[in-house]
mmCIF file of C-alpha atoms and ligand atoms in Angstrom:
data_model
loop_
_atom_site.group_PDB
_atom_site.id
_atom_site.type_symbol
_atom_site.label_atom_id
_atom_site.label_comp_id
_atom_site.label_asym_id
_atom_site.label_seq_id
_atom_site.Cartn_x
_atom_site.Cartn_y
_atom_site.Cartn_z
ATOM 1 C CA MET A 139 2.492 17.942 190.420
ATOM 2 C CA ARG A 140 5.518 16.265 191.812
ATOM 3 C CA ASP A 141 6.298 19.334 194.080
ATOM 4 C CA LEU A 142 2.763 20.248 195.622
ATOM 5 C CA LEU A 143 2.585 16.210 196.335
ATOM 6 C CA MET A 144 5.990 16.702 198.671
ATOM 7 C CA LEU A 145 4.696 19.635 200.382
ATOM 8 C CA LEU A 146 1.112 17.404 200.969
ATOM 9 C CA ALA A 147 3.352 14.516 201.213
ATOM 10 C CA ASP A 148 2.824 14.432 205.440
ATOM 11 C CA GLY A 149 -0.988 14.110 205.504
ATOM 12 C CA GLY A 150 -1.483 17.640 207.452
ATOM 13 C CA PHE A 151 -4.068 20.738 206.432
ATOM 14 C CA HIS A 152 -2.196 23.198 203.567
ATOM 15 C CA SER A 153 -3.913 26.362 203.232
ATOM 16 C CA GLY A 154 -3.863 27.227 199.272
ATOM 17 C CA SER A 155 -2.252 30.672 199.779
ATOM 18 C CA ASP A 156 0.467 28.400 201.875
ATOM 19 C CA LEU A 157 0.911 26.049 199.008
ATOM 20 C CA GLY A 158 0.894 29.019 196.321
ATOM 21 C CA ARG A 159 3.823 31.064 198.054
ATOM 22 C CA GLN A 160 5.809 27.662 198.530
ATOM 23 C CA LEU A 161 5.077 27.093 195.062
ATOM 24 C CA GLY A 162 5.879 30.943 193.698
ATOM 25 C CA VAL A 163 2.024 30.020 191.355
ATOM 26 C CA SER A 164 -1.344 31.693 192.651
ATOM 27 C CA ARG A 165 -3.788 30.227 194.797
ATOM 28 C CA ALA A 166 -6.332 29.772 191.894
ATOM 29 C CA ALA A 167 -3.040 27.853 190.134
ATOM 30 C CA VAL A 168 -3.134 25.715 193.002
ATOM 31 C CA TRP A 169 -6.588 24.907 192.910
ATOM 32 C CA LYS A 170 -6.540 23.315 189.291
ATOM 33 C CA ARG A 171 -3.256 20.961 190.524
ATOM 34 C CA ILE A 172 -5.448 19.776 192.771
ATOM 35 C CA GLN A 173 -7.570 19.256 190.431
ATOM 36 C CA ARG A 174 -4.982 17.359 187.726
ATOM 37 C CA VAL A 175 -4.109 15.354 191.244
ATOM 38 C CA THR A 176 -7.365 13.730 191.663
ATOM 39 C CA GLU A 177 -7.911 13.164 188.148
ATOM 40 C CA GLU A 178 -4.645 12.760 186.571
ATOM 41 C CA LEU A 179 -3.543 9.857 189.631
ATOM 42 C CA GLY A 180 -6.549 9.106 191.513
ATOM 43 C CA ILE A 181 -5.167 10.746 193.878
ATOM 44 C CA SER A 182 -8.143 11.762 196.797
ATOM 45 C CA VAL A 183 -7.829 15.154 198.450
ATOM 46 C CA GLN A 184 -9.711 17.281 201.143
ATOM 47 C CA SER A 185 -10.937 20.216 201.067
ATOM 48 C CA VAL A 186 -11.879 21.697 203.954
ATOM 49 C CA PRO A 187 -13.196 25.623 203.942
ATOM 50 C CA GLY A 188 -10.866 27.419 206.774
ATOM 51 C CA LYS A 189 -8.350 24.880 206.781
ATOM 52 C CA GLY A 190 -7.079 23.713 203.056
ATOM 53 C CA TYR A 191 -6.269 20.897 201.196
ATOM 54 C CA ARG A 192 -5.213 17.548 202.876
ATOM 55 C CA LEU A 193 -4.311 14.367 201.174
ATOM 56 C CA THR A 194 -6.585 11.607 202.145
ATOM 57 C CA GLN A 195 -3.717 9.254 202.974
ATOM 58 C CA PRO A 196 -0.115 10.360 203.423
ATOM 59 C CA LEU A 197 2.332 9.429 200.374
ATOM 60 C CA GLN A 198 5.506 8.297 200.630
ATOM 61 C CA LEU A 199 7.133 9.020 197.307
ATOM 62 C CA LEU A 200 10.742 7.594 195.642
ATOM 63 C CA ASN A 201 13.909 9.037 196.759
ATOM 64 C CA HIS A 202 15.923 9.200 193.489
ATOM 65 C CA ASP A 203 19.074 10.526 195.601
ATOM 66 C CA VAL A 204 19.226 7.945 198.335
ATOM 67 C CA ILE A 205 18.364 4.872 195.591
ATOM 68 C CA GLN A 206 20.842 6.785 192.795
ATOM 69 C CA ARG A 207 24.087 7.418 195.642
ATOM 70 C CA VAL A 208 23.899 3.452 196.954
ATOM 71 C CA PHE A 209 24.192 2.192 192.414
ATOM 72 C CA PRO A 210 26.465 5.417 191.436
ATOM 73 C CA ALA A 211 27.364 3.854 188.099
ATOM 74 C CA LEU A 212 23.721 2.734 187.521
ATOM 75 C CA PRO A 213 21.511 5.023 185.632
ATOM 76 C CA ILE A 214 18.298 5.325 187.433
ATOM 77 C CA TYR A 215 15.048 7.003 186.227
ATOM 78 C CA ILE A 216 11.975 7.675 188.161
ATOM 79 C CA TYR A 217 9.263 8.687 186.890
ATOM 80 C CA GLU A 218 5.788 10.394 188.150
ATOM 81 C CA SER A 219 3.416 8.918 185.866
ATOM 82 C CA ILE A 220 3.765 7.460 182.471
ATOM 83 C CA GLY A 221 2.311 4.280 180.663
ATOM 84 C CA SER A 222 4.677 1.282 181.364
ATOM 85 C CA THR A 223 7.725 1.408 183.440
ATOM 86 C CA ASN A 224 8.867 -1.580 180.401
ATOM 87 C CA ASP A 225 7.823 0.357 177.181
ATOM 88 C CA GLN A 226 10.344 3.481 179.069
ATOM 89 C CA ALA A 227 13.235 1.693 179.540
ATOM 90 C CA LYS A 228 12.559 0.653 175.599
ATOM 91 C CA GLN A 229 12.362 4.190 174.326
ATOM 92 C CA LEU A 230 15.544 5.129 176.630
ATOM 93 C CA LEU A 231 17.497 2.670 175.637
ATOM 94 C CA SER A 232 17.469 4.034 172.196
ATOM 95 C CA GLU A 233 19.823 6.850 173.853
ATOM 96 C CA HIS A 234 21.398 5.567 176.594
ATOM 97 C CA SER A 235 23.358 2.807 177.355
ATOM 98 C CA ALA A 236 22.993 -0.429 179.586
ATOM 99 C CA PRO A 237 21.810 -1.364 182.567
ATOM 100 C CA MET A 238 19.780 1.034 183.667
ATOM 101 C CA ALA A 239 16.528 1.096 185.949
ATOM 102 C CA VAL A 240 13.877 2.584 185.469
ATOM 103 C CA LEU A 241 10.784 3.439 187.890
ATOM 104 C CA ALA A 242 7.560 5.384 188.273
ATOM 105 C CA GLU A 243 5.311 6.405 190.621
ATOM 106 C CA HIS A 244 2.263 5.435 188.663
ATOM 107 C CA GLN A 245 1.359 3.937 184.940
ATOM 108 C CA THR A 246 -1.209 4.066 183.302
ATOM 109 C CA GLN A 247 -1.269 0.852 180.944
ATOM 110 C CA GLY A 248 1.098 -1.449 183.007
ATOM 111 C CA LYS A 249 1.557 -4.334 181.330
ATOM 112 C CA GLY A 250 1.456 -7.504 182.721
ATOM 113 C CA ARG A 251 1.934 -11.404 181.516
ATOM 114 C CA ARG A 252 -0.141 -12.650 178.329
ATOM 115 C CA GLY A 253 -1.706 -9.692 177.839
ATOM 116 C CA ARG A 254 -3.008 -8.215 180.926
ATOM 117 C CA GLU A 255 -3.337 -5.314 182.503
ATOM 118 C CA TRP A 256 -0.937 -4.786 185.900
ATOM 119 C CA VAL A 257 -2.922 -2.088 188.291
ATOM 120 C CA SER A 258 -0.366 0.411 189.328
ATOM 121 C CA PRO A 259 -1.969 2.715 191.408
ATOM 122 C CA PHE A 260 0.272 6.031 192.077
ATOM 123 C CA ALA A 261 2.832 5.974 194.950
ATOM 124 C CA GLN A 262 1.741 2.138 196.269
ATOM 125 C CA ASN A 263 3.932 -0.363 194.812
ATOM 126 C CA LEU A 264 7.233 -0.766 193.174
ATOM 127 C CA TYR A 265 6.902 -0.105 189.570
ATOM 128 C CA LEU A 266 10.478 -1.262 188.127
ATOM 129 C CA SER A 267 11.747 -2.192 184.744
ATOM 130 C CA TYR A 268 15.870 -3.127 184.706
ATOM 131 C CA VAL A 269 17.297 -3.595 181.231
ATOM 132 C CA TRP A 270 20.150 -6.477 180.863
ATOM 133 C CA PRO A 271 22.700 -6.012 177.772
ATOM 134 C CA ILE A 272 23.105 -9.768 176.826
ATOM 135 C CA THR A 273 26.247 -10.201 176.521
ATOM 136 C CA GLU A 274 27.591 -13.948 176.634
ATOM 137 C CA GLY A 275 24.595 -15.480 174.319
ATOM 138 C CA LEU A 276 20.639 -16.322 174.315
ATOM 139 C CA ASN A 277 21.538 -18.838 176.744
ATOM 140 C CA GLN A 278 22.562 -16.067 179.201
ATOM 141 C CA ILE A 279 18.515 -16.087 179.290
ATOM 142 C CA ASP A 280 17.616 -19.596 180.174
ATOM 143 C CA GLY A 281 16.125 -19.498 183.142
ATOM 144 C CA LEU A 282 15.961 -15.809 183.402
ATOM 145 C CA SER A 283 11.972 -15.110 184.704
ATOM 146 C CA LEU A 284 13.292 -17.982 187.374
ATOM 147 C CA VAL A 285 16.047 -16.305 188.545
ATOM 148 C CA VAL A 286 14.571 -12.343 188.853
ATOM 149 C CA GLY A 287 11.485 -14.641 190.758
ATOM 150 C CA LEU A 288 14.665 -15.111 193.612
ATOM 151 C CA ALA A 289 16.346 -11.631 193.702
ATOM 152 C CA VAL A 290 12.392 -10.746 194.812
ATOM 153 C CA THR A 291 11.813 -12.977 197.374
ATOM 154 C CA LYS A 292 14.974 -12.442 198.487
ATOM 155 C CA ALA A 293 14.395 -8.301 199.247
ATOM 156 C CA VAL A 294 11.177 -9.538 200.232
ATOM 157 C CA LYS A 295 12.700 -11.386 203.029
ATOM 158 C CA LYS A 296 14.970 -9.271 203.562
ATOM 159 C CA ILE A 297 12.308 -6.104 204.042
ATOM 160 C CA THR A 298 9.668 -8.104 205.673
ATOM 161 C CA GLY A 299 11.112 -11.384 207.612
ATOM 162 C CA ILE A 300 8.482 -13.239 205.223
ATOM 163 C CA SER A 301 9.121 -15.944 202.843
ATOM 164 C CA ALA A 302 7.495 -15.910 199.829
ATOM 165 C CA PRO A 303 7.198 -18.912 197.719
ATOM 166 C CA LEU A 304 7.459 -19.177 193.772
ATOM 167 C CA LYS A 305 5.340 -20.049 191.252
ATOM 168 C CA TRP A 306 6.468 -21.190 188.331
ATOM 169 C CA PRO A 307 7.608 -19.237 186.267
ATOM 170 C CA ASN A 308 7.291 -16.600 187.910
ATOM 171 C CA ASP A 309 4.720 -15.219 190.315
ATOM 172 C CA VAL A 310 5.621 -14.628 193.830
ATOM 173 C CA LEU A 311 3.689 -15.142 196.291
ATOM 174 C CA ILE A 312 2.152 -14.995 199.796
ATOM 175 C CA ASN A 313 -0.649 -17.591 201.201
ATOM 176 C CA GLU A 314 -1.668 -18.536 197.745
ATOM 177 C CA ARG A 315 -2.044 -15.085 196.883
ATOM 178 C CA LYS A 316 -0.197 -12.839 194.041
ATOM 179 C CA VAL A 317 2.151 -10.301 195.288
ATOM 180 C CA ALA A 318 4.678 -9.888 192.553
ATOM 181 C CA GLY A 319 4.692 -10.541 188.777
ATOM 182 C CA ILE A 320 7.666 -10.556 186.197
ATOM 183 C CA LEU A 321 7.672 -9.087 182.792
ATOM 184 C CA LEU A 322 10.280 -10.127 180.387
ATOM 185 C CA GLU A 323 10.812 -8.230 177.310
ATOM 186 C CA LEU A 324 13.832 -9.255 174.394
ATOM 187 C CA MET A 325 14.890 -6.031 172.745
ATOM 188 C CA GLY A 326 17.060 -5.902 169.174
ATOM 189 C CA ASP A 327 18.443 -8.505 167.168
ATOM 190 C CA PRO A 328 19.426 -11.658 169.088
ATOM 191 C CA VAL A 329 22.858 -12.106 167.215
ATOM 192 C CA GLU A 330 23.420 -8.832 167.462
ATOM 193 C CA LEU A 331 24.019 -7.040 170.889
ATOM 194 C CA CYS A 332 20.167 -7.433 172.482
ATOM 195 C CA HIS A 333 18.009 -6.985 175.709
ATOM 196 C CA VAL A 334 15.766 -8.102 178.072
ATOM 197 C CA VAL A 335 14.034 -5.587 180.063
ATOM 198 C CA ILE A 336 13.086 -7.241 183.105
ATOM 199 C CA GLY A 337 9.635 -5.790 184.547
ATOM 200 C CA ILE A 338 8.919 -5.957 188.102
ATOM 201 C CA GLY A 339 5.565 -4.857 189.979
ATOM 202 C CA VAL A 340 5.707 -5.836 193.437
ATOM 203 C CA ASN A 341 2.647 -4.480 195.602
ATOM 204 C CA LEU A 342 3.774 -2.824 198.309
ATOM 205 C CA ASN A 343 1.163 -1.036 200.018
ATOM 206 C CA MET A 344 -1.606 -1.534 197.950
ATOM 207 C CA LEU A 345 -5.059 -2.070 200.317
ATOM 208 C CA ASP A 346 -7.990 -1.454 198.517
ATOM 209 C CA SER A 347 -9.379 -4.405 196.913
ATOM 210 C CA PHE A 348 -9.309 -3.213 193.097
ATOM 211 C CA ASN A 349 -12.475 -5.041 190.557
ATOM 212 C CA SER A 350 -10.015 -4.844 187.506
ATOM 213 C CA ILE A 351 -7.486 -7.417 189.245
ATOM 214 C CA ASP A 352 -8.606 -10.517 188.351
ATOM 215 C CA GLN A 353 -6.481 -13.521 190.443
ATOM 216 C CA GLU A 354 -6.308 -13.069 193.907
ATOM 217 C CA TRP A 355 -3.369 -10.324 195.488
ATOM 218 C CA THR A 356 -1.979 -9.871 198.345
ATOM 219 C CA SER A 357 0.583 -6.861 198.685
ATOM 220 C CA LEU A 358 3.362 -6.498 201.449
ATOM 221 C CA SER A 359 1.361 -3.910 203.985
ATOM 222 C CA LYS A 360 -1.634 -6.918 203.859
ATOM 223 C CA GLU A 361 0.775 -9.290 205.462
ATOM 224 C CA THR A 362 2.503 -7.657 207.367
ATOM 225 C CA GLY A 363 0.123 -4.466 209.038
ATOM 226 C CA SER A 364 2.832 -2.521 208.584
ATOM 227 C CA VAL A 365 3.620 0.260 205.692
ATOM 228 C CA ILE A 366 6.518 -0.440 203.500
ATOM 229 C CA ASP A 367 9.693 2.296 202.770
ATOM 230 C CA ARG A 368 9.336 1.506 199.052
ATOM 231 C CA THR A 369 12.513 3.682 198.665
ATOM 232 C CA LEU A 370 14.335 1.444 200.702
ATOM 233 C CA PHE A 371 12.457 -1.618 198.477
ATOM 234 C CA ALA A 372 13.678 -0.715 196.112
ATOM 235 C CA GLN A 373 17.104 -0.025 196.665
ATOM 236 C CA VAL A 374 17.646 -3.647 197.976
ATOM 237 C CA LEU A 375 15.782 -5.369 195.043
ATOM 238 C CA ILE A 376 18.350 -3.342 193.065
ATOM 239 C CA GLU A 377 20.893 -5.709 194.994
ATOM 240 C CA GLU A 378 19.419 -8.730 194.687
ATOM 241 C CA LEU A 379 19.140 -8.229 191.168
ATOM 242 C CA ASP A 380 22.321 -7.192 190.235
ATOM 243 C CA GLY A 381 23.972 -10.053 192.723
ATOM 244 C CA TYR A 382 21.651 -12.752 191.127
ATOM 245 C CA LEU A 383 21.906 -11.659 187.396
ATOM 246 C CA GLU A 384 25.667 -11.503 187.632
ATOM 247 C CA LYS A 385 25.298 -15.039 188.618
ATOM 248 C CA GLN A 386 23.269 -16.197 186.118
ATOM 249 C CA LYS A 387 25.650 -14.510 183.690
ATOM 250 C CA ASN A 388 28.592 -16.344 185.298
ATOM 251 C CA HIS A 389 26.874 -19.847 186.108
ATOM 252 C CA GLY A 390 23.209 -19.932 184.678
ATOM 253 C CA PHE A 391 19.841 -21.013 186.382
ATOM 254 C CA ALA A 392 21.773 -24.516 186.937
ATOM 255 C CA SER A 393 23.498 -22.699 189.701
ATOM 256 C CA MET A 394 20.370 -21.222 191.457
ATOM 257 C CA ARG A 395 18.294 -24.639 190.893
ATOM 258 C CA ALA A 396 18.047 -26.107 193.985
ATOM 259 C CA GLU A 397 18.050 -22.491 196.003
ATOM 260 C CA TRP A 398 14.879 -22.071 193.629
ATOM 261 C CA LEU A 399 13.533 -25.169 194.478
ATOM 262 C CA ALA A 400 13.503 -25.047 197.519
ATOM 263 C CA LEU A 401 10.765 -22.181 197.418
ATOM 264 C CA HIS A 402 8.408 -24.153 194.065
ATOM 265 C CA ALA A 403 4.941 -23.365 195.375
ATOM 266 C CA TRP A 404 3.483 -26.267 194.016
ATOM 267 C CA GLN A 405 6.151 -29.331 193.846
ATOM 268 C CA GLY A 406 4.221 -32.046 194.090
ATOM 269 C CA ARG A 407 1.100 -30.532 193.552
ATOM 270 C CA ASN A 408 -1.392 -31.419 190.455
ATOM 271 C CA ALA A 409 -1.618 -29.279 187.596
ATOM 272 C CA LEU A 410 -3.098 -27.729 184.820
ATOM 273 C CA LEU A 411 -0.670 -26.377 182.223
ATOM 274 C CA GLN A 412 -2.398 -24.371 179.421
ATOM 275 C CA ILE A 413 -0.255 -24.421 176.416
ATOM 276 C CA GLY A 414 -2.016 -22.252 173.654
ATOM 277 C CA ASN A 415 -5.271 -23.724 173.208
ATOM 278 C CA ASN A 416 -3.731 -26.781 174.568
ATOM 279 C CA THR A 417 -4.416 -28.036 178.060
ATOM 280 C CA VAL A 418 -1.852 -30.393 179.641
ATOM 281 C CA SER A 419 -2.378 -32.041 183.000
ATOM 282 C CA GLY A 420 -0.048 -33.296 184.951
ATOM 283 C CA GLN A 421 1.778 -33.495 188.982
ATOM 284 C CA ILE A 422 4.686 -30.751 189.012
ATOM 285 C CA VAL A 423 7.715 -32.759 189.809
ATOM 286 C CA GLY A 424 10.497 -29.944 189.278
ATOM 287 C CA VAL A 425 12.083 -27.653 186.886
ATOM 288 C CA GLY A 426 15.250 -28.588 184.391
ATOM 289 C CA ASP A 427 18.577 -26.711 184.328
ATOM 290 C CA LYS A 428 17.032 -24.438 181.797
ATOM 291 C CA GLY A 429 13.883 -23.028 184.099
ATOM 292 C CA GLU A 430 11.802 -25.940 182.192
ATOM 293 C CA LEU A 431 8.900 -27.030 184.006
ATOM 294 C CA CYS A 432 8.963 -30.633 184.434
ATOM 295 C CA LEU A 433 5.226 -32.787 184.505
ATOM 296 C CA LEU A 434 4.646 -35.689 185.154
ATOM 297 C CA VAL A 435 2.105 -36.602 182.642
ATOM 298 C CA GLU A 436 0.613 -40.469 182.276
ATOM 299 C CA GLY A 437 4.038 -41.830 183.854
ATOM 300 C CA GLU A 438 6.118 -40.095 181.413
ATOM 301 C CA GLU A 439 8.396 -36.482 182.412
ATOM 302 C CA ARG A 440 7.792 -34.088 180.271
ATOM 303 C CA ARG A 441 9.358 -30.349 180.078
ATOM 304 C CA TYR A 442 7.650 -27.101 179.154
ATOM 305 C CA LEU A 443 9.583 -24.086 178.464
ATOM 306 C CA GLY A 444 6.511 -21.682 178.423
ATOM 307 C CA GLY A 445 3.254 -21.505 179.330
ATOM 308 C CA GLU A 446 0.315 -20.626 181.989
ATOM 309 C CA LEU A 447 -0.062 -22.655 185.485
ATOM 310 C CA SER A 448 -3.295 -23.898 187.216
ATOM 311 C CA LEU A 449 -3.971 -25.945 190.108
ATOM 312 C CA ARG A 450 -6.026 -29.133 189.769
ATOM 313 C CA LEU A 451 -8.158 -29.074 191.616
ATOM 314 C CA GLN A 452 -9.366 -32.704 193.447
ATOM 315 C CA HIS A 453 -12.726 -32.474 191.238
ATOM 316 C CA ASP A 454 -10.946 -32.412 187.773
ATOM 317 C CA SER A 455 -10.644 -35.594 186.856
HETATM 318 C C1 BTN B 234 2.430 -10.583 185.394
HETATM 319 O O1 BTN B 234 1.724 -10.615 185.005
HETATM 320 O O2 BTN B 234 2.644 -11.472 186.709
HETATM 321 C C2 BTN B 234 3.585 -9.680 184.980
HETATM 322 C C3 BTN B 234 3.817 -8.384 185.501
HETATM 323 C C4 BTN B 234 4.566 -7.115 185.674
HETATM 324 C C5 BTN B 234 4.292 -6.192 186.167
HETATM 325 C C6 BTN B 234 5.469 -4.821 185.905
HETATM 326 S S1 BTN B 234 5.355 -3.564 186.638
HETATM 327 C C7 BTN B 234 6.701 -2.905 185.941
HETATM 328 C C8 BTN B 234 7.050 -3.093 184.404
HETATM 329 N N1 BTN B 234 6.204 -2.333 183.378
HETATM 330 C C9 BTN B 234 5.383 -2.893 183.131
HETATM 331 O O3 BTN B 234 4.264 -2.012 182.367
HETATM 332 N N2 BTN B 234 5.225 -4.391 183.463
HETATM 333 C C10 BTN B 234 6.308 -4.391 184.127
#
């Protein structure tokens, strides 16, 4: 399907016979492929008698060669459509060595934190899983999700000039709306060599409001009014990730804590922290050296390693 999409990507009309000639298939086979593109990838294709087919919106596909050239030593896999790049990365790990980067144009079962779905329309956003080996013991992952947030926010700044604040532990926000999310999954035996699959989803060019997103969201395109170059964004993000992970491995989160706090979206705000069935209410006063959330609860500072944070509204007691 990728060949067909590459031919249609310019958004112009292409006749069935032209497409068939270039793909080496019959016009009937072209029509069948067009149907698959619509059904399987949710891409809308207009068909006008006498003119041919065209995409309702021009497409911008990820360019594997461009990204691979920038990182010659890093195996980069790009899929057209898969369940989840995190799951695919875990599968690849059984046969290939890490680090590696796995990207997809489309995820049919994109995973968010806490069992949520991550909406992943075709060729609009960035879906990346970066597999990182843990070689220095498990404290290598202390504060890791916050560090990955820093890499994302830095890439956003480089590409758009926007400074995107961070919500603990790892949401990237613009104007209080979520633009990127991070899902870390630990693989293997912690006493032997293990790996972290770092899943990152960044809303780049998504404009439609999808009913299935149950939280306030935005995209870089919505915020800037321009189309984001997805290949360039992927390249810059992997570059930033490489740099921040190196720092994390050598010096730990403590060396980046001040940088994180300077971008902390909810510093000083009153919030609710949901931990399992319990909810703690307090004032967010910062993060610790291991990335723990510091909450002032009834005059006493408490530290939390996990949980779901929401702002406490004025009328909440
Ligand atoms: C969140 O809920 O905030 C985390 C979202 C993580 C989404 C990314 S997209 C790439 C990778 N593959 C997945 O299935 N999930 C992560």
